[in-house]
Amino acid sequence: MNLLILSCGTRNKVVQYFREAFGKEGRVICTDCSPYAPALYEADAYYIVPRITEPGYLGILYDICKKESITGVLSLIDPELSLIAAHKNQFAELGVTVIGSDYALCERSLNKWELYCWMREHGYPCVKTYALWEDFDSALNQGEIAFPVFVKPMKGSASIQIAKAQDRETAAFLFSHGEEMIIQEYMTGQEIGSDVYIDLVSKEVVSIFTKKKLVMRAGETDKAISFFDANLNSQITQFVRENGFVGQIDIDLFEQDGVYYFSEVNPRFGGGYPHAYACGVDHMTLIKNNLLGIANPVRTAPYPQNQVMMKYCEIMLLDAQEPKKETPI
Ligand SMILES: Nc1ncnc2c1ncn2[C@@H]1O[C@H](COP(=O)(O)OP(=O)(O)O)[C@@H](O)[C@H]1O
Ligand SMILES: [Mg+2]
């Protein structure tokens, strides 16, 4: 049982947790396109690979899988989720399980407009969203939406190009100066993040950790506090089941006037996952069990509430003269 973590970047903690869970039973191999991705150096072995858009990229991954006898693969970046999901069968031929949701679900999660349409059709409370200026304008005229509003890219991530607009002129400027933008009602409620694991064997939601976000920084949760609400958990479970997600997912919600509004889904480990792990919510072991063919029971043990996660920076030194392993084989 060996795991391949793709595009590991700065997610050192995720790599450390996997190594801890796997112990002597399996190896953790990482890739990144940059030798300056610090998480590479936490792994049992690493490979510097081309960018995911380069021709031949997948072939290199398949070679690594063969060479390292990989049994499971996951990616930590959004644009790569659909790519590996689309090649699930090719990985399976090599005995490798893609730890992630199906292609269509990865695409839906990447596209905030598509996800909104799905949520509206399926009756989930969600943030009012417009993808066409004319639709937004007529909603404004009919009093369906009012300023301030929130403008962001339809397929954005890491909070890039997000902005609040107080008036029509600013909203029009932001909307026309980005590619494929959407306009939303501005949410003032409490932001919530949840780390969810859906068992790859039983397909059941086996673990949910929820936290209230206290401070955001550079698109990531910087400080958050753990809490538990059985009502929220059952809404999350239904949402996840109806969509059909599997593996690790990260869901963002807003709580406003007593209602939980679903906002966005990242079908991968979110940047705030270390909070869950530090509270004893170990999804790495769940993945390990699944790779061994073992279904995990639904987690019933409570995790501690009111635990505040505070992120801080660390550094790593790399000898730039030491030869790097380029591509494998
Ligand atoms: N409609 C909204 N109203 C108020 N704040 C929002 C809204 N949508 C997003 N945000 C803020 O912007 C951040 C990033 O938006 P999000 O939709 O999560 O995109 P990303 O994919 O960049 O994480 C959120 O964490 C939240 O703080
Ligand atoms: Mg987000």
Short mmCIF file of C-alpha atoms and ligand atoms in Angstrom, two decimals:
data_model
loop_
_atom_site.label_atom_id
_atom_site.label_comp_id
_atom_site.label_asym_id
_atom_site.label_seq_id
_atom_site.Cartn_x
_atom_site.Cartn_y
_atom_site.Cartn_z
CA MET A 1 0.00 0.00 0.00
CA ASN A 2 1.77 3.12 -1.26
CA LEU A 3 0.28 6.56 -1.74
CA LEU A 4 1.07 9.13 -4.42
CA ILE A 5 0.29 12.75 -3.47
CA LEU A 6 0.24 15.04 -6.51
CA SER A 7 1.05 18.77 -6.50
CA CYS A 8 1.93 18.72 -2.81
CA GLY A 9 3.12 22.36 -2.75
CA THR A 10 3.28 23.67 0.78
CA ARG A 11 0.98 21.07 2.31
CA ASN A 12 3.71 19.64 4.56
CA LYS A 13 1.27 18.73 7.31
CA VAL A 14 -0.83 16.56 5.00
CA VAL A 15 2.27 14.61 3.98
CA GLN A 16 3.42 14.25 7.59
CA TYR A 17 -0.01 12.98 8.69
CA PHE A 18 -0.06 10.38 5.91
CA ARG A 19 3.40 9.17 6.84
CA GLU A 20 2.29 8.87 10.42
CA ALA A 21 -0.84 6.91 9.47
CA PHE A 22 1.00 4.61 7.06
CA GLY A 23 3.93 3.96 9.41
CA LYS A 24 5.92 0.98 8.19
CA GLU A 25 2.99 -0.39 6.22
CA GLY A 26 3.39 1.84 3.20
CA ARG A 27 5.31 4.66 1.58
CA VAL A 28 4.19 8.17 0.76
CA ILE A 29 5.48 9.55 -2.54
CA CYS A 30 5.01 13.19 -3.58
CA THR A 31 5.23 15.18 -6.79
CA ASP A 32 5.34 18.84 -7.67
CA CYS A 33 6.40 20.85 -10.71
CA SER A 34 8.74 22.95 -8.58
CA PRO A 35 11.72 21.77 -6.56
CA TYR A 36 10.83 24.59 -4.16
CA ALA A 37 7.65 22.89 -2.98
CA PRO A 38 8.61 22.20 0.65
CA ALA A 39 6.15 19.33 1.14
CA LEU A 40 8.22 17.24 -1.32
CA TYR A 41 10.89 16.88 1.30
CA GLU A 42 8.53 15.36 3.87
CA ALA A 43 7.87 12.34 1.62
CA ASP A 44 9.55 8.92 1.49
CA ALA A 45 10.43 9.77 -2.12
CA TYR A 46 9.60 12.64 -4.45
CA TYR A 47 9.56 13.49 -8.13
CA ILE A 48 9.75 16.85 -9.85
CA VAL A 49 7.29 16.56 -12.71
CA PRO A 50 6.18 18.83 -15.58
CA ARG A 51 3.16 21.14 -15.15
CA ILE A 52 -0.17 19.33 -15.31
CA THR A 53 -0.93 20.98 -18.67
CA GLU A 54 2.21 19.63 -20.36
CA PRO A 55 1.80 16.83 -22.89
CA GLY A 56 3.05 13.56 -21.49
CA TYR A 57 2.26 14.53 -17.90
CA LEU A 58 -0.05 11.58 -17.27
CA GLY A 59 2.46 9.15 -18.79
CA ILE A 60 4.99 10.31 -16.22
CA LEU A 61 2.48 9.73 -13.42
CA TYR A 62 1.79 6.23 -14.71
CA ASP A 63 5.53 5.52 -14.76
CA ILE A 64 5.86 6.70 -11.14
CA CYS A 65 2.90 4.49 -10.18
CA LYS A 66 4.58 1.44 -11.72
CA LYS A 67 8.00 2.18 -10.32
CA GLU A 68 6.77 2.87 -6.78
CA SER A 69 4.00 0.21 -6.74
CA ILE A 70 1.43 2.89 -5.96
CA THR A 71 -2.02 1.79 -4.78
CA GLY A 72 -3.73 5.16 -4.25
CA VAL A 73 -3.38 8.62 -5.78
CA LEU A 74 -4.78 12.02 -4.82
CA SER A 75 -4.15 15.61 -5.79
CA LEU A 76 -4.08 18.69 -3.59
CA ILE A 77 -4.89 21.26 -6.29
CA ASP A 78 -8.20 22.04 -7.99
CA PRO A 79 -7.24 21.93 -11.68
CA GLU A 80 -5.78 18.45 -11.31
CA LEU A 81 -8.85 16.84 -9.74
CA SER A 82 -10.78 16.51 -13.00
CA LEU A 83 -7.67 15.32 -14.82
CA ILE A 84 -7.06 12.32 -12.56
CA ALA A 85 -10.80 11.61 -12.29
CA ALA A 86 -11.01 11.46 -16.08
CA HIS A 87 -8.23 8.86 -16.12
CA LYS A 88 -9.56 6.74 -13.27
CA ASN A 89 -9.67 3.63 -15.49
CA GLN A 90 -6.08 4.02 -16.68
CA PHE A 91 -4.96 4.31 -13.05
CA ALA A 92 -7.12 1.30 -12.14
CA GLU A 93 -5.34 -0.78 -14.81
CA LEU A 94 -2.14 -0.13 -12.87
CA GLY A 95 -3.81 -1.17 -9.61
CA VAL A 96 -4.14 2.46 -8.48
CA THR A 97 -7.30 3.85 -6.85
CA VAL A 98 -8.03 7.52 -7.53
CA ILE A 99 -9.00 8.91 -4.13
CA GLY A 100 -11.51 11.46 -5.32
CA SER A 101 -14.89 12.09 -6.85
CA ASP A 102 -15.97 11.37 -10.42
CA TYR A 103 -15.06 13.69 -13.28
CA ALA A 104 -18.50 15.33 -13.57
CA LEU A 105 -18.52 16.12 -9.86
CA CYS A 106 -15.01 17.59 -9.97
CA GLU A 107 -16.11 19.81 -12.86
CA ARG A 108 -19.29 20.86 -11.03
CA SER A 109 -17.28 21.79 -7.94
CA LEU A 110 -14.81 23.81 -9.96
CA ASN A 111 -17.60 25.83 -11.57
CA LYS A 112 -19.44 27.88 -8.94
CA TRP A 113 -22.26 28.71 -11.36
CA GLU A 114 -22.84 25.07 -12.26
CA LEU A 115 -22.83 24.09 -8.59
CA TYR A 116 -25.27 26.91 -7.79
CA CYS A 117 -27.69 25.73 -10.52
CA TRP A 118 -27.49 22.18 -9.17
CA MET A 119 -28.12 23.32 -5.59
CA ARG A 120 -31.06 25.51 -6.62
CA GLU A 121 -32.64 22.67 -8.61
CA HIS A 122 -32.22 20.30 -5.68
CA GLY A 123 -33.68 22.70 -3.14
CA TYR A 124 -30.59 23.49 -1.05
CA PRO A 125 -30.38 26.94 0.54
CA CYS A 126 -27.67 28.69 -1.47
CA VAL A 127 -26.30 32.16 -2.12
CA LYS A 128 -28.26 34.00 -4.88
CA THR A 129 -26.00 34.01 -7.93
CA TYR A 130 -26.09 35.57 -11.42
CA ALA A 131 -23.88 34.69 -14.36
CA LEU A 132 -25.31 37.22 -16.86
CA TRP A 133 -25.25 40.97 -16.33
CA GLU A 134 -28.81 41.31 -17.76
CA ASP A 135 -30.14 38.79 -15.24
CA PHE A 136 -28.43 40.58 -12.38
CA ASP A 137 -29.70 43.93 -13.63
CA SER A 138 -33.29 42.78 -13.85
CA ALA A 139 -33.03 41.14 -10.40
CA LEU A 140 -31.80 44.53 -9.10
CA ASN A 141 -34.72 46.34 -10.71
CA GLN A 142 -37.18 43.85 -9.27
CA GLY A 143 -35.66 44.17 -5.80
CA GLU A 144 -34.58 40.52 -5.70
CA ILE A 145 -31.04 41.59 -4.81
CA ALA A 146 -29.53 44.78 -3.38
CA PHE A 147 -26.09 46.27 -2.80
CA PRO A 148 -23.56 45.38 -1.58
CA VAL A 149 -22.93 42.40 -3.83
CA PHE A 150 -19.99 40.03 -4.20
CA VAL A 151 -18.23 39.58 -7.56
CA LYS A 152 -15.93 36.61 -8.18
CA PRO A 153 -14.71 34.29 -10.94
CA MET A 154 -16.99 31.40 -11.88
CA LYS A 155 -14.02 29.01 -11.72
CA GLY A 156 -11.86 30.81 -9.17
CA SER A 157 -9.91 29.50 -6.25
CA ALA A 158 -7.68 30.82 -3.45
CA SER A 159 -9.80 34.00 -3.25
CA ILE A 160 -8.22 35.40 -6.42
CA GLN A 161 -10.14 38.31 -8.00
CA ILE A 162 -12.89 38.34 -5.38
CA ALA A 163 -14.42 41.72 -4.43
CA LYS A 164 -17.32 43.39 -2.73
CA ALA A 165 -19.16 46.02 -4.78
CA GLN A 166 -21.18 48.76 -3.11
CA ASP A 167 -22.78 50.12 -6.26
CA ARG A 168 -23.81 49.32 -9.84
CA GLU A 169 -20.81 51.04 -11.44
CA THR A 170 -18.28 49.07 -9.36
CA ALA A 171 -20.14 45.80 -9.91
CA ALA A 172 -20.21 46.45 -13.68
CA PHE A 173 -16.49 47.25 -13.70
CA LEU A 174 -15.54 44.11 -11.75
CA PHE A 175 -17.87 41.93 -13.76
CA SER A 176 -16.50 43.11 -17.12
CA HIS A 177 -12.83 43.06 -16.09
CA GLY A 178 -12.55 39.38 -15.35
CA GLU A 179 -13.10 36.24 -17.32
CA GLU A 180 -16.37 34.42 -16.63
CA MET A 181 -17.43 36.32 -13.54
CA ILE A 182 -20.47 35.77 -11.32
CA ILE A 183 -22.31 38.17 -9.03
CA GLN A 184 -23.71 37.04 -5.70
CA GLU A 185 -25.68 38.50 -2.87
CA TYR A 186 -23.26 39.63 -0.18
CA MET A 187 -23.36 37.25 2.77
CA THR A 188 -22.84 38.75 6.21
CA GLY A 189 -23.35 35.58 8.26
CA GLN A 190 -20.83 33.27 9.90
CA GLU A 191 -18.57 31.40 7.47
CA ILE A 192 -18.25 27.68 8.15
CA GLY A 193 -15.85 25.09 6.81
CA SER A 194 -16.35 21.35 6.93
CA ASP A 195 -13.96 18.49 6.26
CA VAL A 196 -15.86 15.42 5.17
CA TYR A 197 -14.77 11.87 4.35
CA ILE A 198 -16.94 9.59 2.27
CA ASP A 199 -15.75 6.00 2.50
CA LEU A 200 -14.44 4.64 -0.82
CA VAL A 201 -15.65 1.13 0.03
CA SER A 202 -19.08 1.68 1.67
CA LYS A 203 -19.74 5.07 -0.04
CA GLU A 204 -21.13 6.29 3.30
CA VAL A 205 -20.29 9.64 4.89
CA VAL A 206 -18.15 8.37 7.76
CA SER A 207 -16.63 11.55 9.20
CA ILE A 208 -17.59 15.24 9.37
CA PHE A 209 -15.65 17.98 11.14
CA THR A 210 -17.05 21.50 11.23
CA LYS A 211 -15.48 24.79 12.23
CA LYS A 212 -16.47 28.43 12.27
CA LYS A 213 -13.96 30.52 10.37
CA LEU A 214 -12.65 33.38 12.45
CA VAL A 215 -9.98 34.89 10.20
CA MET A 216 -9.15 34.30 6.53
CA ARG A 217 -5.76 35.07 5.00
CA ALA A 218 -4.67 34.67 1.35
CA GLY A 219 -7.76 32.59 0.57
CA GLU A 220 -7.18 30.18 3.43
CA THR A 221 -8.66 29.79 6.87
CA ASP A 222 -6.12 31.30 9.23
CA LYS A 223 -8.02 30.94 12.51
CA ALA A 224 -11.12 28.87 13.19
CA ILE A 225 -13.02 27.30 16.07
CA SER A 226 -14.40 23.76 16.13
CA PHE A 227 -18.10 23.18 16.76
CA PHE A 228 -20.69 20.47 16.30
CA ASP A 229 -24.30 20.74 15.19
CA ALA A 230 -26.20 17.52 14.47
CA ASN A 231 -28.64 19.41 12.26
CA LEU A 232 -25.84 20.80 10.09
CA ASN A 233 -24.25 17.35 9.86
CA SER A 234 -27.45 15.79 8.56
CA GLN A 235 -27.76 18.56 5.93
CA ILE A 236 -24.15 17.99 4.88
CA THR A 237 -24.71 14.22 4.72
CA GLN A 238 -27.75 14.63 2.48
CA PHE A 239 -25.95 17.14 0.24
CA VAL A 240 -22.93 14.86 -0.16
CA ARG A 241 -25.06 11.77 -0.85
CA GLU A 242 -27.26 13.48 -3.38
CA ASN A 243 -24.23 14.81 -5.25
CA GLY A 244 -22.40 11.49 -5.03
CA PHE A 245 -19.05 12.74 -3.73
CA VAL A 246 -16.50 10.19 -2.51
CA GLY A 247 -13.20 10.49 -0.66
CA GLN A 248 -12.09 13.71 1.00
CA ILE A 249 -14.08 16.90 0.44
CA ASP A 250 -14.12 20.37 1.86
CA ILE A 251 -17.42 22.30 1.93
CA ASP A 252 -17.86 26.01 2.67
CA LEU A 253 -21.13 27.33 4.04
CA PHE A 254 -22.56 30.49 5.54
CA GLU A 255 -24.86 30.51 8.54
CA GLN A 256 -27.24 33.43 8.28
CA ASP A 257 -30.45 33.99 10.24
CA GLY A 258 -30.46 30.38 11.41
CA VAL A 259 -30.14 28.92 7.89
CA TYR A 260 -27.09 27.08 6.54
CA TYR A 261 -26.34 28.21 2.97
CA PHE A 262 -24.09 25.94 0.90
CA SER A 263 -21.44 28.04 -0.80
CA GLU A 264 -18.72 25.95 -2.40
CA VAL A 265 -17.11 22.52 -2.51
CA ASN A 266 -13.49 21.51 -3.03
CA PRO A 267 -13.34 17.74 -3.58
CA ARG A 268 -9.90 17.45 -1.93
CA PHE A 269 -8.13 18.18 1.37
CA GLY A 270 -8.84 21.83 2.16
CA GLY A 271 -6.15 24.14 3.49
CA GLY A 272 -7.84 24.10 6.91
CA TYR A 273 -7.80 20.30 7.32
CA PRO A 274 -4.98 20.35 9.94
CA HIS A 275 -7.56 21.78 12.35
CA ALA A 276 -9.62 18.57 12.09
CA TYR A 277 -6.54 16.38 12.44
CA ALA A 278 -5.37 18.28 15.51
CA CYS A 279 -8.81 17.58 17.03
CA GLY A 280 -8.33 13.85 16.46
CA VAL A 281 -10.26 13.62 13.19
CA ASP A 282 -7.77 11.48 11.29
CA HIS A 283 -8.85 10.98 7.68
CA MET A 284 -5.45 9.60 6.66
CA THR A 285 -6.15 6.36 8.52
CA LEU A 286 -9.57 6.17 6.86
CA ILE A 287 -7.84 6.38 3.48
CA LYS A 288 -5.29 3.78 4.51
CA ASN A 289 -8.06 1.38 5.53
CA ASN A 290 -9.86 1.95 2.24
CA LEU A 291 -6.71 1.23 0.26
CA LEU A 292 -6.49 -2.06 2.16
CA GLY A 293 -10.09 -2.79 1.10
CA ILE A 294 -11.47 -2.19 4.60
CA ALA A 295 -14.67 -0.12 5.01
CA ASN A 296 -14.58 2.40 7.86
CA PRO A 297 -17.45 2.58 10.33
CA VAL A 298 -19.28 5.88 10.70
CA ARG A 299 -17.41 7.96 13.26
CA THR A 300 -19.46 8.33 16.43
CA ALA A 301 -16.82 9.59 18.86
CA PRO A 302 -17.22 13.32 19.35
CA TYR A 303 -14.32 15.64 18.66
CA PRO A 304 -13.58 18.47 21.10
CA GLN A 305 -15.53 21.66 20.47
CA ASN A 306 -14.33 25.25 20.96
CA GLN A 307 -10.80 24.36 19.89
CA VAL A 308 -9.24 27.33 18.14
CA MET A 309 -6.83 26.61 15.31
CA MET A 310 -4.18 29.31 14.82
CA LYS A 311 -1.90 28.88 11.81
CA TYR A 312 1.69 30.02 11.85
CA CYS A 313 4.58 29.92 9.39
CA GLU A 314 7.53 27.59 9.33
CA ILE A 315 10.54 27.47 7.04
CA MET A 316 12.67 24.77 5.48
CA LEU A 317 16.14 25.08 3.97
CA LEU A 318 17.11 23.37 0.76
CA ASP A 319 20.65 23.07 -0.54
CA ALA A 320 20.26 24.46 -4.05
CA GLN A 321 23.43 22.67 -5.18
CA GLU A 322 22.27 19.23 -4.25
CA PRO A 323 21.21 17.47 -7.46
CA LYS A 324 17.44 17.15 -7.81
CA LYS A 325 15.75 14.06 -9.11
CA GLU A 326 14.23 15.30 -12.34
CA THR A 327 11.66 13.06 -13.95
CA PRO A 328 11.70 9.42 -12.92
CA ILE A 329 12.75 6.39 -14.95
N1 LIG B 1 -21.37 35.87 -1.58
C1 LIG B 1 -20.43 36.17 -0.71
N2 LIG B 1 -20.62 37.09 0.25
C2 LIG B 1 -19.64 37.43 1.13
N3 LIG B 1 -18.42 36.89 1.12
C3 LIG B 1 -18.15 35.95 0.20
C4 LIG B 1 -19.13 35.53 -0.76
N4 LIG B 1 -18.59 34.59 -1.55
C5 LIG B 1 -17.33 34.43 -1.12
N5 LIG B 1 -17.06 35.22 -0.07
C6 LIG B 1 -15.76 35.32 0.64
O1 LIG B 1 -14.71 35.08 -0.28
C7 LIG B 1 -13.96 33.90 0.06
C8 LIG B 1 -13.60 33.13 -1.19
O2 LIG B 1 -14.76 32.79 -1.92
P1 LIG B 1 -15.08 31.32 -2.39
O3 LIG B 1 -16.40 31.32 -3.04
O4 LIG B 1 -14.92 30.40 -1.23
O5 LIG B 1 -13.99 31.08 -3.50
P2 LIG B 1 -12.55 30.40 -3.53
O6 LIG B 1 -12.71 29.28 -4.50
O7 LIG B 1 -11.65 31.47 -4.03
O8 LIG B 1 -12.24 29.89 -2.13
C9 LIG B 1 -14.90 33.14 1.01
O9 LIG B 1 -14.16 32.35 1.90
C10 LIG B 1 -15.63 34.27 1.69
O10 LIG B 1 -14.85 34.81 2.75
MG MG B 2 -13.54 28.89 -0.66
#
